[in-house]
PDB file of C-alpha atoms in Angstrom:
ATOM      1  CA  MET A 151       0.000   0.000   0.000  1.00  0.00           C
ATOM      2  CA  ASN A 152       1.343   3.416  -0.930  1.00  0.00           C
ATOM      3  CA  LYS A 153       2.077   5.637   2.038  1.00  0.00           C
ATOM      4  CA  THR A 154       2.212   9.361   2.640  1.00  0.00           C
ATOM      5  CA  VAL A 155       5.754  10.172   3.772  1.00  0.00           C
ATOM      6  CA  LEU A 156       6.799  13.518   5.248  1.00  0.00           C
ATOM      7  CA  ILE A 157      10.549  14.191   5.097  1.00  0.00           C
ATOM      8  CA  THR A 158      12.133  17.214   6.770  1.00  0.00           C
ATOM      9  CA  GLY A 159      15.315  18.709   5.353  1.00  0.00           C
ATOM     10  CA  ALA A 160      14.529  17.067   2.028  1.00  0.00           C
ATOM     11  CA  THR A 161      16.562  19.295  -0.308  1.00  0.00           C
ATOM     12  CA  SER A 162      20.001  17.749   0.204  1.00  0.00           C
ATOM     13  CA  GLY A 163      21.973  14.888   1.679  1.00  0.00           C
ATOM     14  CA  ILE A 164      20.148  12.080   3.439  1.00  0.00           C
ATOM     15  CA  GLY A 165      16.811  13.885   3.171  1.00  0.00           C
ATOM     16  CA  LEU A 166      17.055  14.177  -0.603  1.00  0.00           C
ATOM     17  CA  ALA A 167      18.156  10.551  -0.896  1.00  0.00           C
ATOM     18  CA  CYS A 168      15.167   9.509   1.215  1.00  0.00           C
ATOM     19  CA  ALA A 169      12.836  11.503  -1.040  1.00  0.00           C
ATOM     20  CA  ARG A 170      14.123   9.672  -4.108  1.00  0.00           C
ATOM     21  CA  LYS A 171      14.079   6.232  -2.476  1.00  0.00           C
ATOM     22  CA  PHE A 172      10.559   6.594  -1.065  1.00  0.00           C
ATOM     23  CA  ALA A 173       9.444   7.861  -4.480  1.00  0.00           C
ATOM     24  CA  GLU A 174      10.895   4.716  -6.076  1.00  0.00           C
ATOM     25  CA  ASN A 175       8.935   2.778  -3.450  1.00  0.00           C
ATOM     26  CA  GLY A 176       5.713   4.260  -4.848  1.00  0.00           C
ATOM     27  CA  ASP A 177       4.949   6.514  -1.891  1.00  0.00           C
ATOM     28  CA  LYS A 178       3.561  10.057  -2.057  1.00  0.00           C
ATOM     29  CA  LEU A 179       5.774  12.696  -0.511  1.00  0.00           C
ATOM     30  CA  ILE A 180       5.528  15.827   1.595  1.00  0.00           C
ATOM     31  CA  LEU A 181       8.940  17.479   1.421  1.00  0.00           C
ATOM     32  CA  THR A 182      10.009  20.292   3.725  1.00  0.00           C
ATOM     33  CA  GLY A 183      13.018  22.572   3.603  1.00  0.00           C
ATOM     34  CA  ARG A 184      14.185  26.176   3.767  1.00  0.00           C
ATOM     35  CA  ASP A 185      15.100  26.622   0.094  1.00  0.00           C
ATOM     36  CA  ALA A 186      12.086  27.126  -2.183  1.00  0.00           C
ATOM     37  CA  ASP A 187      14.129  26.732  -5.372  1.00  0.00           C
ATOM     38  CA  LYS A 188      15.596  23.403  -4.299  1.00  0.00           C
ATOM     39  CA  LEU A 189      12.183  22.178  -3.158  1.00  0.00           C
ATOM     40  CA  LYS A 190      10.757  23.003  -6.569  1.00  0.00           C
ATOM     41  CA  GLU A 191      13.681  21.322  -8.318  1.00  0.00           C
ATOM     42  CA  ILE A 192      13.261  18.025  -6.470  1.00  0.00           C
ATOM     43  CA  SER A 193       9.472  18.228  -6.758  1.00  0.00           C
ATOM     44  CA  ASP A 194       9.732  18.687 -10.526  1.00  0.00           C
ATOM     45  CA  GLU A 195      12.199  15.788 -10.775  1.00  0.00           C
ATOM     46  CA  LEU A 196      10.003  13.362  -8.858  1.00  0.00           C
ATOM     47  CA  THR A 197       6.703  14.532 -10.301  1.00  0.00           C
ATOM     48  CA  ALA A 198       8.072  13.911 -13.784  1.00  0.00           C
ATOM     49  CA  LYS A 199       8.576  10.287 -12.741  1.00  0.00           C
ATOM     50  CA  GLY A 200       4.976   9.942 -11.545  1.00  0.00           C
ATOM     51  CA  THR A 201       5.360  10.638  -7.823  1.00  0.00           C
ATOM     52  CA  GLN A 202       2.770  12.750  -6.032  1.00  0.00           C
ATOM     53  CA  VAL A 203       4.658  15.540  -4.226  1.00  0.00           C
ATOM     54  CA  ARG A 204       3.758  18.489  -2.042  1.00  0.00           C
ATOM     55  CA  THR A 205       6.424  20.888  -0.784  1.00  0.00           C
ATOM     56  CA  LEU A 206       6.357  22.976   2.384  1.00  0.00           C
ATOM     57  CA  LYS A 207       8.909  25.758   2.798  1.00  0.00           C
ATOM     58  CA  PHE A 208       9.746  26.332   6.454  1.00  0.00           C
ATOM     59  CA  ASP A 209      12.504  25.991   9.028  1.00  0.00           C
ATOM     60  CA  VAL A 210      11.755  23.295  11.623  1.00  0.00           C
ATOM     61  CA  ARG A 211      12.966  25.746  14.271  1.00  0.00           C
ATOM     62  CA  ASN A 212       9.869  27.884  13.593  1.00  0.00           C
ATOM     63  CA  ARG A 213       7.106  25.875  15.216  1.00  0.00           C
ATOM     64  CA  VAL A 214       4.422  28.474  14.465  1.00  0.00           C
ATOM     65  CA  VAL A 215       5.016  28.308  10.719  1.00  0.00           C
ATOM     66  CA  ALA A 216       5.435  24.515  10.841  1.00  0.00           C
ATOM     67  CA  GLU A 217       2.032  24.165  12.475  1.00  0.00           C
ATOM     68  CA  GLU A 218       0.400  26.548  10.004  1.00  0.00           C
ATOM     69  CA  MET A 219       1.857  24.671   7.045  1.00  0.00           C
ATOM     70  CA  LEU A 220       0.658  21.286   8.275  1.00  0.00           C
ATOM     71  CA  GLN A 221      -2.798  22.604   9.104  1.00  0.00           C
ATOM     72  CA  GLU A 222      -3.116  23.964   5.559  1.00  0.00           C
ATOM     73  CA  LEU A 223      -2.485  20.577   3.952  1.00  0.00           C
ATOM     74  CA  PRO A 224      -5.477  19.341   1.907  1.00  0.00           C
ATOM     75  CA  ALA A 225      -7.495  16.592   3.562  1.00  0.00           C
ATOM     76  CA  GLU A 226      -6.047  13.888   1.307  1.00  0.00           C
ATOM     77  CA  TRP A 227      -2.540  14.762   2.522  1.00  0.00           C
ATOM     78  CA  LYS A 228      -3.189  15.093   6.254  1.00  0.00           C
ATOM     79  CA  ASN A 229      -2.925  11.409   7.160  1.00  0.00           C
ATOM     80  CA  ILE A 230       0.852  11.097   7.317  1.00  0.00           C
ATOM     81  CA  ASP A 231       1.968   7.466   7.488  1.00  0.00           C
ATOM     82  CA  VAL A 232       5.727   7.979   7.829  1.00  0.00           C
ATOM     83  CA  LEU A 233       7.522  10.927   9.407  1.00  0.00           C
ATOM     84  CA  VAL A 234      11.240  11.117   8.603  1.00  0.00           C
ATOM     85  CA  ASN A 235      12.795  13.571  11.056  1.00  0.00           C
ATOM     86  CA  ASN A 236      15.910  14.244   9.015  1.00  0.00           C
ATOM     87  CA  ALA A 237      16.530  18.002   9.335  1.00  0.00           C
ATOM     88  CA  GLY A 238      19.702  18.511  11.344  1.00  0.00           C
ATOM     89  CA  LEU A 239      23.244  19.828  11.224  1.00  0.00           C
ATOM     90  CA  ALA A 240      26.591  20.129  12.942  1.00  0.00           C
ATOM     91  CA  LEU A 241      28.443  23.403  13.326  1.00  0.00           C
ATOM     92  CA  GLY A 242      32.060  23.747  14.385  1.00  0.00           C
ATOM     93  CA  LEU A 243      34.625  21.439  15.984  1.00  0.00           C
ATOM     94  CA  GLU A 244      35.931  23.760  18.694  1.00  0.00           C
ATOM     95  CA  PRO A 245      36.563  22.599  22.256  1.00  0.00           C
ATOM     96  CA  GLU A 246      33.455  23.024  24.387  1.00  0.00           C
ATOM     97  CA  TYR A 247      35.038  25.892  26.316  1.00  0.00           C
ATOM     98  CA  GLU A 248      35.644  27.782  23.045  1.00  0.00           C
ATOM     99  CA  GLY A 249      32.400  26.944  21.242  1.00  0.00           C
ATOM    100  CA  ASP A 250      30.206  29.454  19.440  1.00  0.00           C
ATOM    101  CA  LEU A 251      26.974  30.087  21.323  1.00  0.00           C
ATOM    102  CA  ASP A 252      25.087  30.856  18.125  1.00  0.00           C
ATOM    103  CA  ASP A 253      26.224  27.552  16.623  1.00  0.00           C
ATOM    104  CA  TRP A 254      25.099  25.726  19.751  1.00  0.00           C
ATOM    105  CA  GLU A 255      21.703  27.363  19.668  1.00  0.00           C
ATOM    106  CA  THR A 256      21.222  26.491  15.997  1.00  0.00           C
ATOM    107  CA  MET A 257      22.141  22.839  16.568  1.00  0.00           C
ATOM    108  CA  ILE A 258      19.975  22.454  19.650  1.00  0.00           C
ATOM    109  CA  ASP A 259      16.980  24.210  18.107  1.00  0.00           C
ATOM    110  CA  THR A 260      17.226  22.232  14.859  1.00  0.00           C
ATOM    111  CA  ASN A 261      18.362  18.787  15.983  1.00  0.00           C
ATOM    112  CA  ILE A 262      16.262  18.577  19.145  1.00  0.00           C
ATOM    113  CA  MET A 263      13.473  21.159  19.159  1.00  0.00           C
ATOM    114  CA  GLY A 264      12.834  20.816  15.418  1.00  0.00           C
ATOM    115  CA  LEU A 265      12.477  17.059  15.783  1.00  0.00           C
ATOM    116  CA  LEU A 266      10.199  17.506  18.797  1.00  0.00           C
ATOM    117  CA  THR A 267       8.059  20.066  16.974  1.00  0.00           C
ATOM    118  CA  MET A 268       7.434  17.765  14.031  1.00  0.00           C
ATOM    119  CA  THR A 269       6.810  14.815  16.325  1.00  0.00           C
ATOM    120  CA  ARG A 270       4.293  16.801  18.347  1.00  0.00           C
ATOM    121  CA  LEU A 271       2.490  17.991  15.216  1.00  0.00           C
ATOM    122  CA  VAL A 272       2.335  14.675  13.346  1.00  0.00           C
ATOM    123  CA  VAL A 273       2.230  11.825  15.848  1.00  0.00           C
ATOM    124  CA  PRO A 274      -1.156  12.640  17.483  1.00  0.00           C
ATOM    125  CA  GLY A 275      -2.789  11.884  14.129  1.00  0.00           C
ATOM    126  CA  MET A 276      -0.963   8.566  13.997  1.00  0.00           C
ATOM    127  CA  VAL A 277      -2.146   7.716  17.511  1.00  0.00           C
ATOM    128  CA  LYS A 278      -5.729   8.548  16.556  1.00  0.00           C
ATOM    129  CA  ARG A 279      -5.511   6.244  13.517  1.00  0.00           C
ATOM    130  CA  ASN A 280      -3.462   3.627  15.408  1.00  0.00           C
ATOM    131  CA  SER A 281      -1.030   3.549  12.523  1.00  0.00           C
ATOM    132  CA  GLY A 282       2.240   5.201  11.584  1.00  0.00           C
ATOM    133  CA  HIS A 283       6.017   5.170  11.645  1.00  0.00           C
ATOM    134  CA  ILE A 284       8.515   7.750  12.884  1.00  0.00           C
ATOM    135  CA  ILE A 285      12.045   7.478  11.496  1.00  0.00           C
ATOM    136  CA  ASN A 286      14.522   9.724  13.288  1.00  0.00           C
ATOM    137  CA  ILE A 287      17.921  10.354  11.722  1.00  0.00           C
ATOM    138  CA  GLY A 288      20.297  10.158  14.643  1.00  0.00           C
ATOM    139  CA  SER A 289      24.033   9.514  14.458  1.00  0.00           C
ATOM    140  CA  VAL A 290      26.882   7.377  15.697  1.00  0.00           C
ATOM    141  CA  ALA A 291      27.779  10.646  17.461  1.00  0.00           C
ATOM    142  CA  GLY A 292      24.884   9.986  19.822  1.00  0.00           C
ATOM    143  CA  ASP A 293      26.580   6.866  21.190  1.00  0.00           C
ATOM    144  CA  ALA A 294      29.776   8.514  22.436  1.00  0.00           C
ATOM    145  CA  ALA A 295      31.346  11.951  22.214  1.00  0.00           C
ATOM    146  CA  TYR A 296      34.336  12.544  19.959  1.00  0.00           C
ATOM    147  CA  LYS A 297      36.932  15.314  19.929  1.00  0.00           C
ATOM    148  CA  GLY A 298      35.250  18.620  19.116  1.00  0.00           C
ATOM    149  CA  GLY A 299      31.838  16.997  18.850  1.00  0.00           C
ATOM    150  CA  ASN A 300      30.573  18.006  22.307  1.00  0.00           C
ATOM    151  CA  VAL A 301      27.264  19.802  21.639  1.00  0.00           C
ATOM    152  CA  TYR A 302      26.504  18.045  18.351  1.00  0.00           C
ATOM    153  CA  CYS A 303      27.061  14.673  20.035  1.00  0.00           C
ATOM    154  CA  ALA A 304      24.776  15.775  22.846  1.00  0.00           C
ATOM    155  CA  THR A 305      21.993  16.625  20.403  1.00  0.00           C
ATOM    156  CA  LYS A 306      22.255  13.215  18.746  1.00  0.00           C
ATOM    157  CA  ALA A 307      22.294  11.509  22.139  1.00  0.00           C
ATOM    158  CA  ALA A 308      19.050  13.386  22.724  1.00  0.00           C
ATOM    159  CA  VAL A 309      17.654  11.978  19.461  1.00  0.00           C
ATOM    160  CA  LYS A 310      18.337   8.472  20.776  1.00  0.00           C
ATOM    161  CA  ALA A 311      16.691   9.231  24.113  1.00  0.00           C
ATOM    162  CA  LEU A 312      13.696  10.874  22.432  1.00  0.00           C
ATOM    163  CA  SER A 313      13.330   7.945  20.028  1.00  0.00           C
ATOM    164  CA  ASP A 314      13.457   5.463  22.893  1.00  0.00           C
ATOM    165  CA  GLY A 315      11.020   7.535  24.945  1.00  0.00           C
ATOM    166  CA  LEU A 316       8.548   7.856  22.075  1.00  0.00           C
ATOM    167  CA  ARG A 317       8.755   4.131  21.390  1.00  0.00           C
ATOM    168  CA  ILE A 318       7.762   3.516  25.005  1.00  0.00           C
ATOM    169  CA  ASP A 319       4.948   6.066  24.789  1.00  0.00           C
ATOM    170  CA  VAL A 320       3.372   4.417  21.733  1.00  0.00           C
ATOM    171  CA  ALA A 321       4.049   0.790  22.665  1.00  0.00           C
ATOM    172  CA  ASP A 322       0.319   0.243  23.209  1.00  0.00           C
ATOM    173  CA  THR A 323      -0.370   1.276  19.599  1.00  0.00           C
ATOM    174  CA  ALA A 324       0.611  -0.080  16.185  1.00  0.00           C
ATOM    175  CA  ILE A 325       3.018   2.847  15.666  1.00  0.00           C
ATOM    176  CA  ARG A 326       6.689   2.064  15.092  1.00  0.00           C
ATOM    177  CA  VAL A 327       9.728   4.203  15.951  1.00  0.00           C
ATOM    178  CA  THR A 328      13.119   3.830  14.281  1.00  0.00           C
ATOM    179  CA  ASN A 329      16.383   5.597  15.108  1.00  0.00           C
ATOM    180  CA  LEU A 330      18.911   5.444  12.262  1.00  0.00           C
ATOM    181  CA  LYS A 331      22.469   6.204  13.348  1.00  0.00           C
ATOM    182  CA  PRO A 332      24.773   6.900  10.387  1.00  0.00           C
ATOM    183  CA  GLY A 333      28.507   7.193  10.658  1.00  0.00           C
ATOM    184  CA  LEU A 334      30.634   8.941   8.034  1.00  0.00           C
ATOM    185  CA  VAL A 335      28.277   9.973   5.212  1.00  0.00           C
ATOM    186  CA  GLU A 336      29.560  12.114   2.337  1.00  0.00           C
ATOM    187  CA  THR A 337      26.981  14.881   1.934  1.00  0.00           C
ATOM    188  CA  ASN A 338      27.168  18.644   2.432  1.00  0.00           C
ATOM    189  CA  PHE A 339      27.258  17.900   6.188  1.00  0.00           C
ATOM    190  CA  SER A 340      30.944  18.746   6.659  1.00  0.00           C
ATOM    191  CA  ASN A 341      30.738  21.796   4.405  1.00  0.00           C
ATOM    192  CA  ILE A 342      28.046  23.174   6.691  1.00  0.00           C
ATOM    193  CA  ARG A 343      29.980  22.175   9.810  1.00  0.00           C
ATOM    194  CA  PHE A 344      32.976  24.188   8.613  1.00  0.00           C
ATOM    195  CA  HIS A 345      30.857  27.158   7.500  1.00  0.00           C
ATOM    196  CA  GLY A 346      31.505  26.666   3.788  1.00  0.00           C
ATOM    197  CA  ASP A 347      35.197  25.772   3.981  1.00  0.00           C
ATOM    198  CA  THR A 348      35.106  23.222   1.134  1.00  0.00           C
ATOM    199  CA  ASP A 349      38.791  22.298   1.359  1.00  0.00           C
ATOM    200  CA  ARG A 350      38.558  21.515   5.049  1.00  0.00           C
ATOM    201  CA  ALA A 351      35.326  19.597   4.526  1.00  0.00           C
ATOM    202  CA  ALA A 352      36.967  17.424   1.860  1.00  0.00           C
ATOM    203  CA  THR A 353      39.594  16.183   4.335  1.00  0.00           C
ATOM    204  CA  VAL A 354      36.877  14.464   6.380  1.00  0.00           C
ATOM    205  CA  TYR A 355      36.404  11.851   3.650  1.00  0.00           C
ATOM    206  CA  GLN A 356      40.025  11.369   2.584  1.00  0.00           C
ATOM    207  CA  GLY A 357      41.443   7.854   2.771  1.00  0.00           C
ATOM    208  CA  ILE A 358      38.124   6.075   3.296  1.00  0.00           C
ATOM    209  CA  THR A 359      35.101   5.199   1.209  1.00  0.00           C
ATOM    210  CA  PRO A 360      32.306   6.891   3.148  1.00  0.00           C
ATOM    211  CA  LEU A 361      28.625   6.070   3.187  1.00  0.00           C
ATOM    212  CA  THR A 362      26.268   7.907   0.853  1.00  0.00           C
ATOM    213  CA  GLY A 363      22.851   9.365   1.479  1.00  0.00           C
ATOM    214  CA  ASP A 364      21.434   6.492  -0.582  1.00  0.00           C
ATOM    215  CA  ASP A 365      22.884   3.966   1.870  1.00  0.00           C
ATOM    216  CA  ILE A 366      20.930   5.534   4.719  1.00  0.00           C
ATOM    217  CA  ALA A 367      17.793   5.974   2.629  1.00  0.00           C
ATOM    218  CA  ASP A 368      17.884   2.275   1.731  1.00  0.00           C
ATOM    219  CA  VAL A 369      17.681   1.402   5.427  1.00  0.00           C
ATOM    220  CA  ALA A 370      14.872   3.892   6.012  1.00  0.00           C
ATOM    221  CA  VAL A 371      12.771   2.395   3.221  1.00  0.00           C
ATOM    222  CA  TYR A 372      13.561  -1.122   4.441  1.00  0.00           C
ATOM    223  CA  ALA A 373      12.371  -0.253   7.937  1.00  0.00           C
ATOM    224  CA  SER A 374       9.234   1.347   6.532  1.00  0.00           C
ATOM    225  CA  ASN A 375       8.446  -1.762   4.478  1.00  0.00           C
ATOM    226  CA  ALA A 376       9.022  -4.288   7.258  1.00  0.00           C
ATOM    227  CA  PRO A 377       5.979  -6.409   8.177  1.00  0.00           C
ATOM    228  CA  ALA A 378       3.574  -4.686  10.562  1.00  0.00           C
ATOM    229  CA  HIS A 379       4.707  -6.845  13.498  1.00  0.00           C
ATOM    230  CA  VAL A 380       8.389  -5.940  12.939  1.00  0.00           C
ATOM    231  CA  GLN A 381       9.807  -2.764  14.455  1.00  0.00           C
ATOM    232  CA  ILE A 382      13.339  -1.859  13.363  1.00  0.00           C
ATOM    233  CA  ALA A 383      14.056   0.064  16.547  1.00  0.00           C
ATOM    234  CA  GLU A 384      17.646   1.180  15.952  1.00  0.00           C
ATOM    235  CA  VAL A 385      20.273   0.724  13.249  1.00  0.00           C
ATOM    236  CA  LEU A 386      23.942   1.789  13.402  1.00  0.00           C
ATOM    237  CA  ILE A 387      25.302   2.222   9.873  1.00  0.00           C
ATOM    238  CA  LEU A 388      29.053   2.669   9.466  1.00  0.00           C
ATOM    239  CA  ALA A 389      31.528   2.734   6.618  1.00  0.00           C
ATOM    240  CA  THR A 390      33.551  -0.481   6.470  1.00  0.00           C
ATOM    241  CA  HIS A 391      36.728   1.104   7.874  1.00  0.00           C
ATOM    242  CA  GLN A 392      34.915   3.073  10.569  1.00  0.00           C
ATOM    243  CA  ALA A 393      34.560   1.352  13.940  1.00  0.00           C
ATOM    244  CA  SER A 394      32.970   4.191  15.939  1.00  0.00           C
ATOM    245  CA  GLY A 395      32.485   7.919  15.872  1.00  0.00           C
ATOM    246  CA  SER A 396      36.155   8.455  16.613  1.00  0.00           C
ATOM    247  CA  VAL A 397      37.884   5.382  15.135  1.00  0.00           C
ATOM    248  CA  ILE A 398      38.354   5.720  11.368  1.00  0.00           C
ATOM    249  CA  VAL A 399      41.129   3.873   9.510  1.00  0.00           C
ATOM    250  CA  ARG A 400      42.267   5.836   6.465  1.00  0.00           C
ATOM    251  CA  LYS A 401      44.305   4.220   3.691  1.00  0.00           C
TER     252      LYS A 401
END
């Protein structure tokens, strides 16, 4: 059965890969992001292939606009079957005692409060229908801190705790909760972390074949398509020569 899938941060990286993979799966998509041009570009691409797409331009940090956008969805789009809480970012690698307060605020508001906002807006409908699936994009960084990761690692640890807590809260329903925890994925993630320093970002992936957004999207679609009695609660996805958030063998 085709599902209605809402993906936050759908204009690049893992979010964009998820949009394409769920489209290939035959699902209809609600794509959110901050860039109207990129939203239109991906919508046009997928629509041309026969996918039903609606785009919503907003920042998950703005809960007022997020709520307005979801309330304005046509009736046939309101019953969201899968929520992919993908929007998130890392900023900086400074020691905690030298960190940028604005960077911290952006990470916390996006990675934690943005996820909570979307969960609060979408999941009550799932509970009412006794059906649905929340897929949170966490990180290996949520398992243990690494040098310079401090606040980012803390936000991804929060994603794990919030995923676990939500799974407990909906255990008496047919709703499933999945926390995907990628390791080194080559997207624009590092470029954003280093505030557009492309050369520095490129060094993150040197000497190792990193994961791609498609690798993570494959797991998301797999979890979504699992039989109704199967809940893929948590998946850690690492590159072959990565053992943890801080152990990477480069050749």
